[in-house]
Short mmCIF file of C-alpha atoms in Angstrom, two decimals:
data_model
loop_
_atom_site.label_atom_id
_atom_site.label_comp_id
_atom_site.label_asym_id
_atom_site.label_seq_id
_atom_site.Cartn_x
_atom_site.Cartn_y
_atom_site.Cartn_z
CA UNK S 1 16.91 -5.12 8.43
CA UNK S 2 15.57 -1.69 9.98
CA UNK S 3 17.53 1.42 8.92
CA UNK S 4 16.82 3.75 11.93
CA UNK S 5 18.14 6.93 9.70
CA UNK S 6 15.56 9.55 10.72
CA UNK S 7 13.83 11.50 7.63
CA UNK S 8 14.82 15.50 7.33
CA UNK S 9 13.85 17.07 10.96
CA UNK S 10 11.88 19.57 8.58
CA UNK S 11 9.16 16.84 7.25
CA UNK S 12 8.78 15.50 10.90
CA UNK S 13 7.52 18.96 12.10
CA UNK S 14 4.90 18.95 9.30
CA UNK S 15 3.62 15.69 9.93
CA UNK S 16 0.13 15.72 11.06
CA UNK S 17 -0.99 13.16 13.48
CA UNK S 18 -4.39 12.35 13.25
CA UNK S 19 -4.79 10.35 16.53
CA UNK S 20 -2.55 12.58 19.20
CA UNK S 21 -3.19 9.29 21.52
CA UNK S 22 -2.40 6.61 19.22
CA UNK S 23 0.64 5.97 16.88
CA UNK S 24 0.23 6.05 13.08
CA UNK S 25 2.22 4.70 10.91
CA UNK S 26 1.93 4.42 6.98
CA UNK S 27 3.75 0.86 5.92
CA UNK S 28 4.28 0.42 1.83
CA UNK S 29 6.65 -0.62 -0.62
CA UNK S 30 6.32 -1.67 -4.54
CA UNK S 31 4.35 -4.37 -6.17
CA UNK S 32 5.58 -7.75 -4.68
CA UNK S 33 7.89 -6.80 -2.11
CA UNK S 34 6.16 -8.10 1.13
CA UNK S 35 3.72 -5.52 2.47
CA UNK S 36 1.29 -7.82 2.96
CA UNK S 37 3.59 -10.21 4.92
CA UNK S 38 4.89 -7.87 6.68
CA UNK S 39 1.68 -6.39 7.84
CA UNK S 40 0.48 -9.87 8.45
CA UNK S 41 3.37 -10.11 11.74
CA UNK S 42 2.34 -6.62 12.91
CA UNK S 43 -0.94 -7.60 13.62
CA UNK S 44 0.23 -10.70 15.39
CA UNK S 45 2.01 -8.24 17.21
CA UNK S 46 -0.73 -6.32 18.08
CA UNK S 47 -1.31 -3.66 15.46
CA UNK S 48 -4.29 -2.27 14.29
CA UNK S 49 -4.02 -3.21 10.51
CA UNK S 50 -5.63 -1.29 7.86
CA UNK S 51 -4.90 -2.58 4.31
CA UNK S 52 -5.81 -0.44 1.36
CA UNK S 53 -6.17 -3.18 -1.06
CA UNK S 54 -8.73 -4.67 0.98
CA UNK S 55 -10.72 -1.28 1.29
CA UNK S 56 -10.19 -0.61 -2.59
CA UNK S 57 -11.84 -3.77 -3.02
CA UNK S 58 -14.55 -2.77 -0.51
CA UNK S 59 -15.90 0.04 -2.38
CA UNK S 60 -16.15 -1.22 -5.39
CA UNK S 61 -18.14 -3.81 -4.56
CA UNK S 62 -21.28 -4.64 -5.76
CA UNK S 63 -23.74 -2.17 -5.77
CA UNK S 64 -21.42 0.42 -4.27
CA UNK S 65 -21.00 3.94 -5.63
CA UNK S 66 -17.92 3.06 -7.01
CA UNK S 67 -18.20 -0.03 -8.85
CA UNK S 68 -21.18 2.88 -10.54
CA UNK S 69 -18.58 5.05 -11.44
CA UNK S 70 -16.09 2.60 -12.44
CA UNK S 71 -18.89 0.79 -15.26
CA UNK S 72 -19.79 4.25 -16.51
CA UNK S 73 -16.20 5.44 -17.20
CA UNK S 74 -15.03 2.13 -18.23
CA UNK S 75 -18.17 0.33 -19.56
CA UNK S 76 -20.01 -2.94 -18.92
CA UNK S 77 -16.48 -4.90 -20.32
CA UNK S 78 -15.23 -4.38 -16.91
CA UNK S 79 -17.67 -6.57 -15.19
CA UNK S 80 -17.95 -10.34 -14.38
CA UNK S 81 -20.44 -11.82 -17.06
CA UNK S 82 -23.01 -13.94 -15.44
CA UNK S 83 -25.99 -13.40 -13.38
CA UNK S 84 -26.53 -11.91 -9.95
CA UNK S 85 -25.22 -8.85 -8.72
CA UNK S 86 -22.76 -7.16 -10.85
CA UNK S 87 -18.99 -7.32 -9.98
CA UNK S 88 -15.83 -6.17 -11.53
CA UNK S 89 -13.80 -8.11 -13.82
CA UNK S 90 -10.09 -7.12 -11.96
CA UNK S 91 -8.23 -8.59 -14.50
CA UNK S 92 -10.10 -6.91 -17.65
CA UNK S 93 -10.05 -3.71 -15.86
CA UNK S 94 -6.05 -3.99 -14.82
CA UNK S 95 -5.62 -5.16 -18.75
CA UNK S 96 -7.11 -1.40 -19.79
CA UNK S 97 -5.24 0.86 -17.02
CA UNK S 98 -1.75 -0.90 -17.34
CA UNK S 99 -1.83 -0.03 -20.72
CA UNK S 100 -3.13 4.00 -20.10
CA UNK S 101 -1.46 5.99 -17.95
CA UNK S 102 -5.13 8.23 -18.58
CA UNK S 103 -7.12 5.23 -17.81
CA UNK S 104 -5.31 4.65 -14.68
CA UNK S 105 -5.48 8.29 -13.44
CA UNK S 106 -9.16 7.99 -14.03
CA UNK S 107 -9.58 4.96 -11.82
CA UNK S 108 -7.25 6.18 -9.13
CA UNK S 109 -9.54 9.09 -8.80
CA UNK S 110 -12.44 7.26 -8.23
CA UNK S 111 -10.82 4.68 -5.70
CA UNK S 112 -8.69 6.39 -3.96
CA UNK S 113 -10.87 9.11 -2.16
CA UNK S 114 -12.83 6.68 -1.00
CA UNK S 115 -10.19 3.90 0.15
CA UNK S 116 -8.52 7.51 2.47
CA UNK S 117 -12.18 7.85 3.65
CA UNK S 118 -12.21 4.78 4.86
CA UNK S 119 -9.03 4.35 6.15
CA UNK S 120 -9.28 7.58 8.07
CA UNK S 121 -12.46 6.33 9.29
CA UNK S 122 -11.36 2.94 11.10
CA UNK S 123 -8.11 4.65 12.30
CA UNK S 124 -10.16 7.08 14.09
CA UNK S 125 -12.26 3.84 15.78
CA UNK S 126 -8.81 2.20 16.95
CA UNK S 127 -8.57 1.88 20.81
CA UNK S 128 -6.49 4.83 22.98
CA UNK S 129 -2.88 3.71 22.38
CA UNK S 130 -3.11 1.88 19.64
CA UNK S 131 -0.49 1.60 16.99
CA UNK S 132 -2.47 1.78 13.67
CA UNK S 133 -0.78 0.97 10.75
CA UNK S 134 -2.00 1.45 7.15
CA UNK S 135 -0.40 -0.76 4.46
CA UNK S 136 -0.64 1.83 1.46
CA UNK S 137 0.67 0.66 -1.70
CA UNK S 138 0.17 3.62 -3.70
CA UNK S 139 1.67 5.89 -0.39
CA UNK S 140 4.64 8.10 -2.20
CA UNK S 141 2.38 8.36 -5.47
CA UNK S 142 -0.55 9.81 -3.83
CA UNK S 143 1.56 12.56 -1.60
CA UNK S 144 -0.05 10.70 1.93
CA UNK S 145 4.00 10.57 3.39
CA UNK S 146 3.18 13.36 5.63
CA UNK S 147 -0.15 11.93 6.87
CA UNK S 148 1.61 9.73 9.24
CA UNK S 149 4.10 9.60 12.22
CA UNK S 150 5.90 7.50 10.71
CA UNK S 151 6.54 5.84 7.44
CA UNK S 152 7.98 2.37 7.13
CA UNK S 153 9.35 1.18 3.41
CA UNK S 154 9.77 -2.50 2.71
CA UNK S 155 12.45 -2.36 -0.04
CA UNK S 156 13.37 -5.26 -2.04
CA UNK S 157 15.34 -5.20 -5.05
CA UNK S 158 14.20 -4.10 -8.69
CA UNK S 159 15.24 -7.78 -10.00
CA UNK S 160 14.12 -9.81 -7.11
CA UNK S 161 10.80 -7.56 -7.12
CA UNK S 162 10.43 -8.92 -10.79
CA UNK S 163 10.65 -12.42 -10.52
CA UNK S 164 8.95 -12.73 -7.39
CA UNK S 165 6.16 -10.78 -9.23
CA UNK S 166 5.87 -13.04 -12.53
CA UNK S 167 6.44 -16.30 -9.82
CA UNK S 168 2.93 -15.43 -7.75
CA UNK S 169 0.82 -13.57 -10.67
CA UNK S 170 1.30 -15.69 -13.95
CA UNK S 171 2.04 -12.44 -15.71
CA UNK S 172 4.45 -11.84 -18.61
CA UNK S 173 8.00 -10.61 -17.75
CA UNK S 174 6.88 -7.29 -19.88
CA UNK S 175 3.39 -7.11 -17.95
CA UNK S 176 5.19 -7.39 -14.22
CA UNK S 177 7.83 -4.78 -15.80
CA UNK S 178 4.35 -2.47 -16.45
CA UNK S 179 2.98 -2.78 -12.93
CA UNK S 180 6.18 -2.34 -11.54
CA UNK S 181 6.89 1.11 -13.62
CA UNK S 182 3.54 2.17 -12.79
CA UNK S 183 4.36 2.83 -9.30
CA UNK S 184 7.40 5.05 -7.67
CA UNK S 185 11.08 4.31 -7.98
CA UNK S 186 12.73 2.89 -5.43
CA UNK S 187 14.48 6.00 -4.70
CA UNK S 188 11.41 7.82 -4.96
CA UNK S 189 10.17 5.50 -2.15
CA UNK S 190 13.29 5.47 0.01
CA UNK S 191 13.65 9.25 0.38
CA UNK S 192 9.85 9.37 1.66
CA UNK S 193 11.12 6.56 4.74
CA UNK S 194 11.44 6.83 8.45
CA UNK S 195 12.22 3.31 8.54
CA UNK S 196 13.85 0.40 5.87
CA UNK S 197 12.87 -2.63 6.46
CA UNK S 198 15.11 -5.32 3.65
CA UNK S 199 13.25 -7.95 1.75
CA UNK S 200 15.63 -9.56 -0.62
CA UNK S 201 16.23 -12.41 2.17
CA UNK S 202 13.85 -15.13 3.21
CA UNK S 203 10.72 -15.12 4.80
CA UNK S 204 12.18 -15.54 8.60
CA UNK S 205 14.76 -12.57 7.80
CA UNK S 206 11.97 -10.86 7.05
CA UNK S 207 9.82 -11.52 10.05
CA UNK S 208 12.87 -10.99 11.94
CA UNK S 209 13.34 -7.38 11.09
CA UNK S 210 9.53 -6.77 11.30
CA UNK S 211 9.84 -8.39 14.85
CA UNK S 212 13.05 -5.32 15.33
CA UNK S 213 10.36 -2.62 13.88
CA UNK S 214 8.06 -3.82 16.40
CA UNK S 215 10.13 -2.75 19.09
CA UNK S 216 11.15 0.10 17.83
CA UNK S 217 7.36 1.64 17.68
CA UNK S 218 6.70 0.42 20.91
CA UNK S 219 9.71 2.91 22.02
CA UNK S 220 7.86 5.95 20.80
#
């Protein structure tokens, strides 16, 4: 379900809307809690959907300036052996910055400016009256909360969030428990929200209440 609890009147004023003719909204949520699905019915809806994962993956690809940076900091390990154009190994790179908080910082400051860039970038190109919403994993961490008019939190919880993680990855209970820890807590997450959207339910409940969000930005 949708909490429609307004954040403190105080962050509203601050928020700085970078499209004054278009609505933007920053959607995230932790590691396996249904982002992705839920971003998947906005745009059915009608929303201009900008995913962060898929721009993160977009410049690092090969022969970008970031896969560069990436193999210099990290070394040739973190590439795909094989011939052809180099590309990152995901899983050996994910293996080294789970493990190092230092590591992780280090790749997170490569990505990241780049991935805002972007996503800055294509919001800017969305039609007059759009409503733009960027699916941000990493949202609360990076300090982005008051980037956006609004800023919807799918919530799920902590023991769901685990097995549904270990059920679509193939990870270890202790490696999902490591990507989950490297992200915000929950509360950390909540207090940053315009808007709770519930995923412990099923996949209709969930479509449901992003069907109730829906309406709810078109009233804005």
């Amino acid at each position: 379900m949708t909490d429609p609890t307004p954040r403190p009147a105080e962050r509203i004023a601050v928020a700085r809307r970078r499209r004054p003719d278009a609505l933007i909204v920053g959607l995230t949520g932790g590691i396996a809690s249904g982002k992705s699905m839920a971003a998947d019915r906005l745009a059915e809806l009608g929303a201009v959907v900008i995913d962060a994962d898929v721009l993160a993956r977009e410049v690092v690809a090969p022969g970008t300036p970031g896969l560069a940076a990436i193999v210099e900091r990290f070394g040739t390990g973190v590439l795909r052996p094989g011939e052809g154009p180099a590309e990152l190994d995901r899983p050996a790179l994910g293996a080294i910055v789970f493990a190092d908080p230092d590591a992780r910082r280090d790749l997170e400051a490569i990505v990241h400016p780049a991935v805002r860039a972007r996503a800055v970038e294509l919001a800017r190109a969305a039609p007059p009256g759009s409503v733009v919403v960027e699916v941000i994993p990493l949202l609360v961490e990076t300090g982005q909360q008051d980037s956006f008019d609004m800023v919807v939190v799918i919530d799920i919880d902590p023991a769901v969030q685990l097995e549904r993680l270990v059920a679509r990855s193939g990870l270890t209970r202790d490696q999902a428990l490591a990507r989950i820890n490297a992200q915000a807590t929950r509360e950390r997450r909540l207090a940053a929200a315009d808007a709770v959207i519930d995923n412990n339910g099923s996949p209709d409940e969930l479509r449901a209440a992003t069907d109730a969000l829906w309406r709810r930005l078109g009233q804005r």
